[in-house]
PDB file of C-alpha atoms in Angstrom:
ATOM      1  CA  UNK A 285      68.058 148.509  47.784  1.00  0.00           C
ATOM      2  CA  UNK A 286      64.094 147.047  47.532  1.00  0.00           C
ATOM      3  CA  UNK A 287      61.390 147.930  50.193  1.00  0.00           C
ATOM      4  CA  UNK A 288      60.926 144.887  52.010  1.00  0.00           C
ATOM      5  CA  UNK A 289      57.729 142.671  51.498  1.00  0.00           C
ATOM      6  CA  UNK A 290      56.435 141.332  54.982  1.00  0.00           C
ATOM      7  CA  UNK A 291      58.126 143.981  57.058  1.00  0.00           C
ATOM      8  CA  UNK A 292      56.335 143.652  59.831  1.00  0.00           C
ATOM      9  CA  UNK A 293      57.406 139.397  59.984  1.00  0.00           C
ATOM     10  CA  UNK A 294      60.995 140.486  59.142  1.00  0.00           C
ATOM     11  CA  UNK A 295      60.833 142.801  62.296  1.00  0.00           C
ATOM     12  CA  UNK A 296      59.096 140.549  64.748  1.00  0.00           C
ATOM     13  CA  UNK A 297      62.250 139.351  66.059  1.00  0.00           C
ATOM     14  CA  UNK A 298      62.383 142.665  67.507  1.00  0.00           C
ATOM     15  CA  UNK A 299      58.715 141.966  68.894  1.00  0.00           C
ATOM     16  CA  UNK A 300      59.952 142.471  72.565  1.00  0.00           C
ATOM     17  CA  UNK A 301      61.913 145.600  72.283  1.00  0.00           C
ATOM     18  CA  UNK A 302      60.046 148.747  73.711  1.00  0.00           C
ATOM     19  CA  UNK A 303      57.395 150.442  71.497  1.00  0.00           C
ATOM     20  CA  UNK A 304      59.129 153.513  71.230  1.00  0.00           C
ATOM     21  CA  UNK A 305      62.752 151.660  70.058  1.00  0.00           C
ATOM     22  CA  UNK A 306      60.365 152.138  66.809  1.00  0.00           C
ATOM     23  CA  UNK A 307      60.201 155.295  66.804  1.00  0.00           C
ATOM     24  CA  UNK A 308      63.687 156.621  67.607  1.00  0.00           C
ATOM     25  CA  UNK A 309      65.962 153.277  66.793  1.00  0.00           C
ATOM     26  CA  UNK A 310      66.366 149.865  67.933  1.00  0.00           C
ATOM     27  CA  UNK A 311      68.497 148.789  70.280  1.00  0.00           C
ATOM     28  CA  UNK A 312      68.780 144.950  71.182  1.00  0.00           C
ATOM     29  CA  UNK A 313      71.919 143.187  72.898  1.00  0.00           C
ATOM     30  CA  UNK A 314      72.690 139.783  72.468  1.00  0.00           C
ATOM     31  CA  UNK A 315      76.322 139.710  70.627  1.00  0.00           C
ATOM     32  CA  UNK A 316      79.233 138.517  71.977  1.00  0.00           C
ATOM     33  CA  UNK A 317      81.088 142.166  71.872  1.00  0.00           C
ATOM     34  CA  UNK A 318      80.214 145.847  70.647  1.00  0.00           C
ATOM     35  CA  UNK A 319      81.742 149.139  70.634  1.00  0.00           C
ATOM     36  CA  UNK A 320      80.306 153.164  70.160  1.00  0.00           C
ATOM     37  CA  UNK A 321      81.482 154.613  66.856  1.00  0.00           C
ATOM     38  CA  UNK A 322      81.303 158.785  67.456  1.00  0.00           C
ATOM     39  CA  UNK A 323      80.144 160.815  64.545  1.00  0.00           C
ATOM     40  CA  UNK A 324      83.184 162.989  62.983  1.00  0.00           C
ATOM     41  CA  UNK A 325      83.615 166.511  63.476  1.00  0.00           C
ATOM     42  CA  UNK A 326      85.499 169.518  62.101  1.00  0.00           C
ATOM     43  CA  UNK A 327      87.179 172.723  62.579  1.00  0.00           C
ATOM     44  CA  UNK A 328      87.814 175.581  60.913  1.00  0.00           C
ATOM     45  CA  UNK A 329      89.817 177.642  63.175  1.00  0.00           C
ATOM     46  CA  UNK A 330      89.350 180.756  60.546  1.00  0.00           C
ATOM     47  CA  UNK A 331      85.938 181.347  61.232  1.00  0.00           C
ATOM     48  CA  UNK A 332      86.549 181.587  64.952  1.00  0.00           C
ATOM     49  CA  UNK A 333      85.554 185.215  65.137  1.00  0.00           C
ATOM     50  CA  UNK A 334      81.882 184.474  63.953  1.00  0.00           C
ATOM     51  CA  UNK A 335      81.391 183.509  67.299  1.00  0.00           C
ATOM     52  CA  UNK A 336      78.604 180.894  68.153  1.00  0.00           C
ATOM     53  CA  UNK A 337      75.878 179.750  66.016  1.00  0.00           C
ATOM     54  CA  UNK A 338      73.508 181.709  68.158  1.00  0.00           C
ATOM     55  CA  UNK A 339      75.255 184.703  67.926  1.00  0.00           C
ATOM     56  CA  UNK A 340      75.718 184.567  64.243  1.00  0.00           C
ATOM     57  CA  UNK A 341      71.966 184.268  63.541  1.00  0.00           C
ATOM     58  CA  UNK A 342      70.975 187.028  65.750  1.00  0.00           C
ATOM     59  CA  UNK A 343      73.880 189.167  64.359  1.00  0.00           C
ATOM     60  CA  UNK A 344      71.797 188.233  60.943  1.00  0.00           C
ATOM     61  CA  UNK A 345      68.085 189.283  62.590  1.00  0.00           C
ATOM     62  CA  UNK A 346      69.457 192.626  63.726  1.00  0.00           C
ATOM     63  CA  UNK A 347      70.731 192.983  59.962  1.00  0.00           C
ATOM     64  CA  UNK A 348      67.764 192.394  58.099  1.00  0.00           C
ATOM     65  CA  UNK A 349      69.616 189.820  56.647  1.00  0.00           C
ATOM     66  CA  UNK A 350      67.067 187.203  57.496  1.00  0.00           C
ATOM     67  CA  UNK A 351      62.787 187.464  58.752  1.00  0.00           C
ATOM     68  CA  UNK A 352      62.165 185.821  62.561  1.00  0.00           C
ATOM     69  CA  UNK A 353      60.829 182.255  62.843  1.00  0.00           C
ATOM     70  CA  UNK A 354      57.005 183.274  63.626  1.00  0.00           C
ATOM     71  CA  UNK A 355      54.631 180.316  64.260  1.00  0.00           C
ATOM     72  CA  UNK A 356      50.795 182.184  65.202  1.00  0.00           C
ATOM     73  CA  UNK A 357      51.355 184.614  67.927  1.00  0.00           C
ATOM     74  CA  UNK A 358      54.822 183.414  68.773  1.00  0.00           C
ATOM     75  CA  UNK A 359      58.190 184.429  67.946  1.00  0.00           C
ATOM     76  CA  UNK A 360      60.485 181.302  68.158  1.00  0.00           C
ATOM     77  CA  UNK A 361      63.753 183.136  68.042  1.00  0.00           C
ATOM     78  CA  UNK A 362      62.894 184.834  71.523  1.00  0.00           C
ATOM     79  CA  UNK A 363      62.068 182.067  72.988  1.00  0.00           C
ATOM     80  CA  UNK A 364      64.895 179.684  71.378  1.00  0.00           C
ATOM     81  CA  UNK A 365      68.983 179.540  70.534  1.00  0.00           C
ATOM     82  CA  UNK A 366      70.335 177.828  67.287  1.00  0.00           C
ATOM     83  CA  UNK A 367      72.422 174.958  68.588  1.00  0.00           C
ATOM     84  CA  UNK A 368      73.960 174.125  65.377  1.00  0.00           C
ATOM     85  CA  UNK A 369      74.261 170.946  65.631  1.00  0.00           C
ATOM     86  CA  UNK A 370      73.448 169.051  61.788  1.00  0.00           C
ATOM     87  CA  UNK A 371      70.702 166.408  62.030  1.00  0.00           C
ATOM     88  CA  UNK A 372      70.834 163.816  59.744  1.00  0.00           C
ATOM     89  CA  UNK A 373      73.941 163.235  57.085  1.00  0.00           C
ATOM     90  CA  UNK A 374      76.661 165.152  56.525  1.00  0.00           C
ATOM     91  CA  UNK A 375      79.306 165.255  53.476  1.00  0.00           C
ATOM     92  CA  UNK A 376      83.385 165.463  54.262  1.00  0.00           C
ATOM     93  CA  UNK A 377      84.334 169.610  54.229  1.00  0.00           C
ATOM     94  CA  UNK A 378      86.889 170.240  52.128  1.00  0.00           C
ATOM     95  CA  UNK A 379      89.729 171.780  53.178  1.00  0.00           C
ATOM     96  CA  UNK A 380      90.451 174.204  55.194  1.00  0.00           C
ATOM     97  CA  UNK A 381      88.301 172.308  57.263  1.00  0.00           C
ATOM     98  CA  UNK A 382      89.761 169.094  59.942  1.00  0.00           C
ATOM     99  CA  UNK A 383      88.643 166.824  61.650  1.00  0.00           C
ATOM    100  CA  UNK A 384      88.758 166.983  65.397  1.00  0.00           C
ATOM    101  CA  UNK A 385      88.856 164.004  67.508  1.00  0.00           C
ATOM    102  CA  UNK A 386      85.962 164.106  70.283  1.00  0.00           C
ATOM    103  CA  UNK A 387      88.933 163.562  72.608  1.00  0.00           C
ATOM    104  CA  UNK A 388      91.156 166.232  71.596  1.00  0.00           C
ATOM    105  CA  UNK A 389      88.182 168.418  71.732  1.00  0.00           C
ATOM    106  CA  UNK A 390      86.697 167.793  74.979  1.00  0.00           C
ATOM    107  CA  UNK A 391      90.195 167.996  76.568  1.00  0.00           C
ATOM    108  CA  UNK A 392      90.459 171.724  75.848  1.00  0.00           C
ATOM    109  CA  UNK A 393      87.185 172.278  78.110  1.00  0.00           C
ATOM    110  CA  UNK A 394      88.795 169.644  81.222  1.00  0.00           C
ATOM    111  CA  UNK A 395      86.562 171.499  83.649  1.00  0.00           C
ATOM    112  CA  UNK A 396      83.539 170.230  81.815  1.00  0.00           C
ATOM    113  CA  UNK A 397      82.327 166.803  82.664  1.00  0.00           C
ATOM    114  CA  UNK A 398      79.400 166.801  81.287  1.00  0.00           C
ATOM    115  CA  UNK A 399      76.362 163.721  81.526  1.00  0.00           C
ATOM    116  CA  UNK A 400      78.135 160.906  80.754  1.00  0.00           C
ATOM    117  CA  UNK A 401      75.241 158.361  82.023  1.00  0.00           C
ATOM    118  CA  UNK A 402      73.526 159.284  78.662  1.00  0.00           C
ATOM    119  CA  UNK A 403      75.300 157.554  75.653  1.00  0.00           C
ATOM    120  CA  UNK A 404      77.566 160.101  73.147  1.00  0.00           C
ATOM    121  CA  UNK A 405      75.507 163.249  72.668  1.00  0.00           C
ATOM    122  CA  UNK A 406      75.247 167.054  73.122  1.00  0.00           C
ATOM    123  CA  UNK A 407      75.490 165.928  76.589  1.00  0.00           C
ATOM    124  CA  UNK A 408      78.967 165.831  76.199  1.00  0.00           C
ATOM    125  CA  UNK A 409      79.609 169.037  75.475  1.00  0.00           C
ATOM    126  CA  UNK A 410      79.937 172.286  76.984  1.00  0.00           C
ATOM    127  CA  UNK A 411      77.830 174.170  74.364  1.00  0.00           C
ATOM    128  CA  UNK A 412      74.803 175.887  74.703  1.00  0.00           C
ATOM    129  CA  UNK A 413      75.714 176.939  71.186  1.00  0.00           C
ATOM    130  CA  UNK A 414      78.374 175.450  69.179  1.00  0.00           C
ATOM    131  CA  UNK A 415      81.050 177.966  68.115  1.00  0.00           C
ATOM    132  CA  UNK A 416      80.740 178.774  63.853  1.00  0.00           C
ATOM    133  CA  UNK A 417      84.320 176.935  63.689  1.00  0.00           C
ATOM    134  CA  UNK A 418      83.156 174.163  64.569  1.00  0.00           C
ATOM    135  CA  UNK A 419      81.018 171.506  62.437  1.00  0.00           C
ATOM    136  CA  UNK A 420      79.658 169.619  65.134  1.00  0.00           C
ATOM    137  CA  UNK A 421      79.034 165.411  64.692  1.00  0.00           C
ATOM    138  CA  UNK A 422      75.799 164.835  63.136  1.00  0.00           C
ATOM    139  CA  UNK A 423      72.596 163.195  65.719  1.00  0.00           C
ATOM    140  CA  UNK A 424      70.763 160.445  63.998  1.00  0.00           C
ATOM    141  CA  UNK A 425      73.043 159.653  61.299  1.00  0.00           C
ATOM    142  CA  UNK A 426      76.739 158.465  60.479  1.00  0.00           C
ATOM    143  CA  UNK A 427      78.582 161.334  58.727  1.00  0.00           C
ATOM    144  CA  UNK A 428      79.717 160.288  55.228  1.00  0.00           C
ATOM    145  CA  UNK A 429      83.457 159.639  56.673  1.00  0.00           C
ATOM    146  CA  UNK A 430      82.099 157.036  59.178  1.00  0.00           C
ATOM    147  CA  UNK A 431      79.837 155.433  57.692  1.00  0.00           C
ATOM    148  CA  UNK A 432      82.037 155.184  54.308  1.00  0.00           C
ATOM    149  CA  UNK A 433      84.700 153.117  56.941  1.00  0.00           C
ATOM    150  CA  UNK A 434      82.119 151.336  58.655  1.00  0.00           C
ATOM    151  CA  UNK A 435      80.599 149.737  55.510  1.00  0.00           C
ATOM    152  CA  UNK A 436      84.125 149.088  54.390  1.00  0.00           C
ATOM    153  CA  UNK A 437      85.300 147.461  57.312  1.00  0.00           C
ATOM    154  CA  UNK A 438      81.993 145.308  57.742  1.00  0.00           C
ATOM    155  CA  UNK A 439      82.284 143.876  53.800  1.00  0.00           C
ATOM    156  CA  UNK A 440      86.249 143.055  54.781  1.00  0.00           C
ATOM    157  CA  UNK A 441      84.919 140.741  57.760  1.00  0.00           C
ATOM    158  CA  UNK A 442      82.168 139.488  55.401  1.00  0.00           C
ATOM    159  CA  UNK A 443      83.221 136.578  53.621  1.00  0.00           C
ATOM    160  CA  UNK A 444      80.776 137.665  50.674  1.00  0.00           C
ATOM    161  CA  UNK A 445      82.356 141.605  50.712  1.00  0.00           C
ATOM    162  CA  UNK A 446      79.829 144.324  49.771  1.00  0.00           C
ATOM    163  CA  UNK A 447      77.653 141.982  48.151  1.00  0.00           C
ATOM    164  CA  UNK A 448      76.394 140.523  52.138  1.00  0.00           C
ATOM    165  CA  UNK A 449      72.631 140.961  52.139  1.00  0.00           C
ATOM    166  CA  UNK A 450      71.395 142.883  54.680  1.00  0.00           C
ATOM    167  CA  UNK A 451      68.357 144.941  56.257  1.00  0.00           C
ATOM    168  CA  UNK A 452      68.285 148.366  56.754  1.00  0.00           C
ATOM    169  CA  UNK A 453      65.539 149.674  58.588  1.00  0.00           C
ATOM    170  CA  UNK A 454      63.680 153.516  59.082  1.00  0.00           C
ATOM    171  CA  UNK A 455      63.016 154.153  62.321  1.00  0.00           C
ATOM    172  CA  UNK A 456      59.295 156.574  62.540  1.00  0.00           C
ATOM    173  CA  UNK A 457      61.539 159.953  62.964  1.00  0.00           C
ATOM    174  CA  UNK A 458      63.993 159.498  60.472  1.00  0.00           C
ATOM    175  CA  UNK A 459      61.602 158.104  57.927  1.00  0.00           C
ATOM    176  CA  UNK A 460      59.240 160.875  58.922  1.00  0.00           C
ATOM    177  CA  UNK A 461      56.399 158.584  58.709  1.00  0.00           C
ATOM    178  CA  UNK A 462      54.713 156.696  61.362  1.00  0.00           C
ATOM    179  CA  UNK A 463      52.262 154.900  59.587  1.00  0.00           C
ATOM    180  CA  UNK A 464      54.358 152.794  57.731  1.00  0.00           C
ATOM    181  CA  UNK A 465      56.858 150.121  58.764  1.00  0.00           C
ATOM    182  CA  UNK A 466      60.537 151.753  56.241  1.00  0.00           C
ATOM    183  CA  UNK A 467      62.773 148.416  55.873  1.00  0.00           C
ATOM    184  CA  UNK A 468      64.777 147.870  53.021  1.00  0.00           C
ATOM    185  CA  UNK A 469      67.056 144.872  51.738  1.00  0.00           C
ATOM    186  CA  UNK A 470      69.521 144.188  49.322  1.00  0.00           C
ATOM    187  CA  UNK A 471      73.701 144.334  49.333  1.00  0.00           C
ATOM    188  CA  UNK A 472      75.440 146.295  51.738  1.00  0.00           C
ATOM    189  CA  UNK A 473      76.986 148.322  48.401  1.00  0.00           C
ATOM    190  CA  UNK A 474      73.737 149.442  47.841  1.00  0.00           C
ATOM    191  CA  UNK A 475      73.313 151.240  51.223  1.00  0.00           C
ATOM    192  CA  UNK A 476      74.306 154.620  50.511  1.00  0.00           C
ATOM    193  CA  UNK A 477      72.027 154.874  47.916  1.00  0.00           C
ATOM    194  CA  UNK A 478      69.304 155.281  50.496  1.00  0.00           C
ATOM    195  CA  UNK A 479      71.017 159.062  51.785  1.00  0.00           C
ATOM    196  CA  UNK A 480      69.737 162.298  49.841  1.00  0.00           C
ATOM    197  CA  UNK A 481      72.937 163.453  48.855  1.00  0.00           C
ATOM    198  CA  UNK A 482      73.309 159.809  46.852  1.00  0.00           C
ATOM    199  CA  UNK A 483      69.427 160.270  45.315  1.00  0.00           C
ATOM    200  CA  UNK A 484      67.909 158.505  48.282  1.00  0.00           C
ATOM    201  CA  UNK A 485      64.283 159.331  50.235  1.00  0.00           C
ATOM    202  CA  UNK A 486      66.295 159.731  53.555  1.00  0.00           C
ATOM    203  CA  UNK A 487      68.066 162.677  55.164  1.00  0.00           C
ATOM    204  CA  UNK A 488      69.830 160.044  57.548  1.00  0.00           C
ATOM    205  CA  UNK A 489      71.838 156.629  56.904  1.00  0.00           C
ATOM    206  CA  UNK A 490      69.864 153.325  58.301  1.00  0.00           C
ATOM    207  CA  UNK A 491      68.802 153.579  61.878  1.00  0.00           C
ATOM    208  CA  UNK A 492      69.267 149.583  62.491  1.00  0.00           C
ATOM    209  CA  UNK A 493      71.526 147.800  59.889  1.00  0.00           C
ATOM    210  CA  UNK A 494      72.390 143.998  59.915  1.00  0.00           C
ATOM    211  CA  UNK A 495      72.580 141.098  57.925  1.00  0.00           C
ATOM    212  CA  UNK A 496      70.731 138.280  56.953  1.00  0.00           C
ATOM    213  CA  UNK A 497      72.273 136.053  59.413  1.00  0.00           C
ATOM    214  CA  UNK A 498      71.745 138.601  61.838  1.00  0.00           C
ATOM    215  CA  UNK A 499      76.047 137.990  62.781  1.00  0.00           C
ATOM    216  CA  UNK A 500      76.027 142.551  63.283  1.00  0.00           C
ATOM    217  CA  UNK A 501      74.015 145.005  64.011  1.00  0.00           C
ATOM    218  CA  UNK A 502      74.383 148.585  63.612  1.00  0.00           C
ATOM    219  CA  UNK A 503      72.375 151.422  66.151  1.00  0.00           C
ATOM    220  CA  UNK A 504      72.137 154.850  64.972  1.00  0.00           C
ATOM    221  CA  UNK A 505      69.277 156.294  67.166  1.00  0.00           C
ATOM    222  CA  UNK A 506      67.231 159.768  66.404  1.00  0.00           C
ATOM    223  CA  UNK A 507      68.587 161.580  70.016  1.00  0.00           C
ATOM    224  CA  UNK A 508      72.459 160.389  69.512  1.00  0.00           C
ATOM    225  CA  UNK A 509      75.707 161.680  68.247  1.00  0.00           C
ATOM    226  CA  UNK A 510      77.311 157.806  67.849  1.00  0.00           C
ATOM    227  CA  UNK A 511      76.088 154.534  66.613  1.00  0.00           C
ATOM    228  CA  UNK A 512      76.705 151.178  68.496  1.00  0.00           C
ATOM    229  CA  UNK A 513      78.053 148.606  66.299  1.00  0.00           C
ATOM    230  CA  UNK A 514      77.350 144.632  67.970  1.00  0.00           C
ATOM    231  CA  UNK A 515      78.904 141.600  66.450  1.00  0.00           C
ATOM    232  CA  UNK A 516      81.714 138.988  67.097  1.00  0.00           C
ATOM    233  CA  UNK A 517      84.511 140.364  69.046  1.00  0.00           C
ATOM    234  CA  UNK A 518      87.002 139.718  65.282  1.00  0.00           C
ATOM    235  CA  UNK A 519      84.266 142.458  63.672  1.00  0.00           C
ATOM    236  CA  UNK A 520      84.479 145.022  67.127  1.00  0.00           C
ATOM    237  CA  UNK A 521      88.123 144.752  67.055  1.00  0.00           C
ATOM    238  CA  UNK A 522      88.494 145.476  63.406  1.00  0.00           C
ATOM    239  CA  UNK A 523      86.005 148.297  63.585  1.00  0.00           C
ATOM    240  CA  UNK A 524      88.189 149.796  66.655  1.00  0.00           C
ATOM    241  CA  UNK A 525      91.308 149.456  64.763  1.00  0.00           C
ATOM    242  CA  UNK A 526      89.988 151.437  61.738  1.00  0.00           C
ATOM    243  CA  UNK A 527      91.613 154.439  61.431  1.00  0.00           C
ATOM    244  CA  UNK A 528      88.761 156.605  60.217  1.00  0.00           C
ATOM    245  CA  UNK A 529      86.812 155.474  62.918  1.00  0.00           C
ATOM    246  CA  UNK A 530      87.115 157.164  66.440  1.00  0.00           C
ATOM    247  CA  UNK A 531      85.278 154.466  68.751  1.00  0.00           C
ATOM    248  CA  UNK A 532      84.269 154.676  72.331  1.00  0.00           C
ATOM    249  CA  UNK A 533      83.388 151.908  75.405  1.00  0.00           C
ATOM    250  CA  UNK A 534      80.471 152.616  76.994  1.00  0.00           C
ATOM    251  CA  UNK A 535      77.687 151.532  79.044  1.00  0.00           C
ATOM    252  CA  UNK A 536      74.487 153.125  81.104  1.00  0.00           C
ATOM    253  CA  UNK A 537      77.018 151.998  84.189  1.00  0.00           C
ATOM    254  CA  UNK A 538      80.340 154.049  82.463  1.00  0.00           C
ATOM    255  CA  UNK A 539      79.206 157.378  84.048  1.00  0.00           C
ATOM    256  CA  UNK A 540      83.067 158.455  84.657  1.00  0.00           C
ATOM    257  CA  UNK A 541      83.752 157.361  80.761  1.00  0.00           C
ATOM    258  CA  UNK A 542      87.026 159.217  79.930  1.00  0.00           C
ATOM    259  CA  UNK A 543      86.734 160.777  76.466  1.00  0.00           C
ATOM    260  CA  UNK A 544      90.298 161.180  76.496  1.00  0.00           C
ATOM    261  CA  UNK A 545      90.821 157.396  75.772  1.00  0.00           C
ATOM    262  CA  UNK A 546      88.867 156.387  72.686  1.00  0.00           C
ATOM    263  CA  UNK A 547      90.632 154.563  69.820  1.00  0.00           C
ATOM    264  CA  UNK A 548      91.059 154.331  65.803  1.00  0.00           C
TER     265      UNK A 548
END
């Protein structure tokens, strides 16, 4: 993809989101339907007896195996836990790793409720400190697995395939830059070619996504462990009925949202 010339006109339809929506992701409504696509996770049930991240890293400290995080006067691994959770892209594992469904996972922990008024995050889930076993879904970008299906399944609906022009757009945090407006354009092919791991300048996949017509538009904010996908309710219902995709309904008024039900 090209860096966009005249980012800042290309964006002003955006004009009356909140400031911050720049900073962290986008999020306008508007289309007729639209549907929460969780980030994938995976298991490795052989590396169960590691324990938690947490534990794991101080098991390290104690061994010398690794110096403390020391900023000035302070030591940060006192006063903090490694969560574990990835931020930004993640690649497939390989086997012996599988992927868990967010449902099947949550339903071994029933007890747990969690904050379901915030949208799919650590929120969620029960950990302080996610066990070694577990690779937990990525905040702030799709994993390669999602957003592999997603880009599939929005070229099928396109009547121009992969080669749709679209915008992809850098929120401040993932572009790690706040001085400069990140918005790129070209084919939707192209967009994995902005990632790292495909010899890109980002650690995350786009935080807003749509085409020229503006017909979709994809929401992967900073803070979250899903991205909302908008569009016509033919797109939503193809994107729920992809198999690689494990989508959720929700809304700030869902509170009781039952992970148990989610489809693809």
């Amino acid at each position: 993809m090209e860096r966009a010339e005249d980012a800042a006109s290309l964006l002003s339809w955006l004009g009356d989101r909140p400031a911050e929506e720049g900073v962290t992701g986008y999020a306008p409504d508007g289309w007729e339907a639209s549907t929460w696509i969780l980030h994938a996770m995976y298991e490795n049930p052989a590396l169960e007896r590691l324990g938690t991240h947490d534990e794991l890293h101080r098991r390290r400290l104690n061994a010398g195996e690794i110096e403390p995080l020391i900023i000035g006067d302070v030591n940060l691994d006192e006063a903090t836990s490694v969560v574990g959770t990835p931020l930004g892209f993640v690649i497939k594992p390989g086997r012996p790793w599988r992927r868990v469904r967010w449902g099947d996972y949550l339903a071994r922990t029933p007890e747990f409720h969690g904050d379901r008024s915030y949208p799919p995050s650590d929120r969620w889930f029960p950990h302080a400190s996610w066990p070694v076993a577990v690779e937990p879904p990525p905040e702030a970008s799709l994993d390669e697995e999602s957003l592999g299906a997603l880009l599939d399944t929005l070229a099928a609906q396109s009547p121009s395939g992969d080669a749709i022009r679209c915008y992809a757009f850098y929120a401040a945090l993932p572009a790690s830059d706040f001085d400069t407006v990140h918005l790129w354009q070209g084919p939707l092919s192209a967009v994995p070619e902005l990632i790292q791991d495909n010899g890109g300048p980002y650690q995350c996949s786009p935080t807003n996504l749509w085409p020229l017509d503006r017909s979709w538009f994809v929401w992967t904010d900073w803070d979250l462990q899903a991205t909302r996908v908008s569009g016509t309710r033919t797109l939503i219902d193809a994107i729920r009925a992809t198999p690689a995709l494990e989508t959720i309904e929700w809304s700030s008024s869902m509170t009781n949202c039952d992970p148990t039900t989610q489809q693809g």
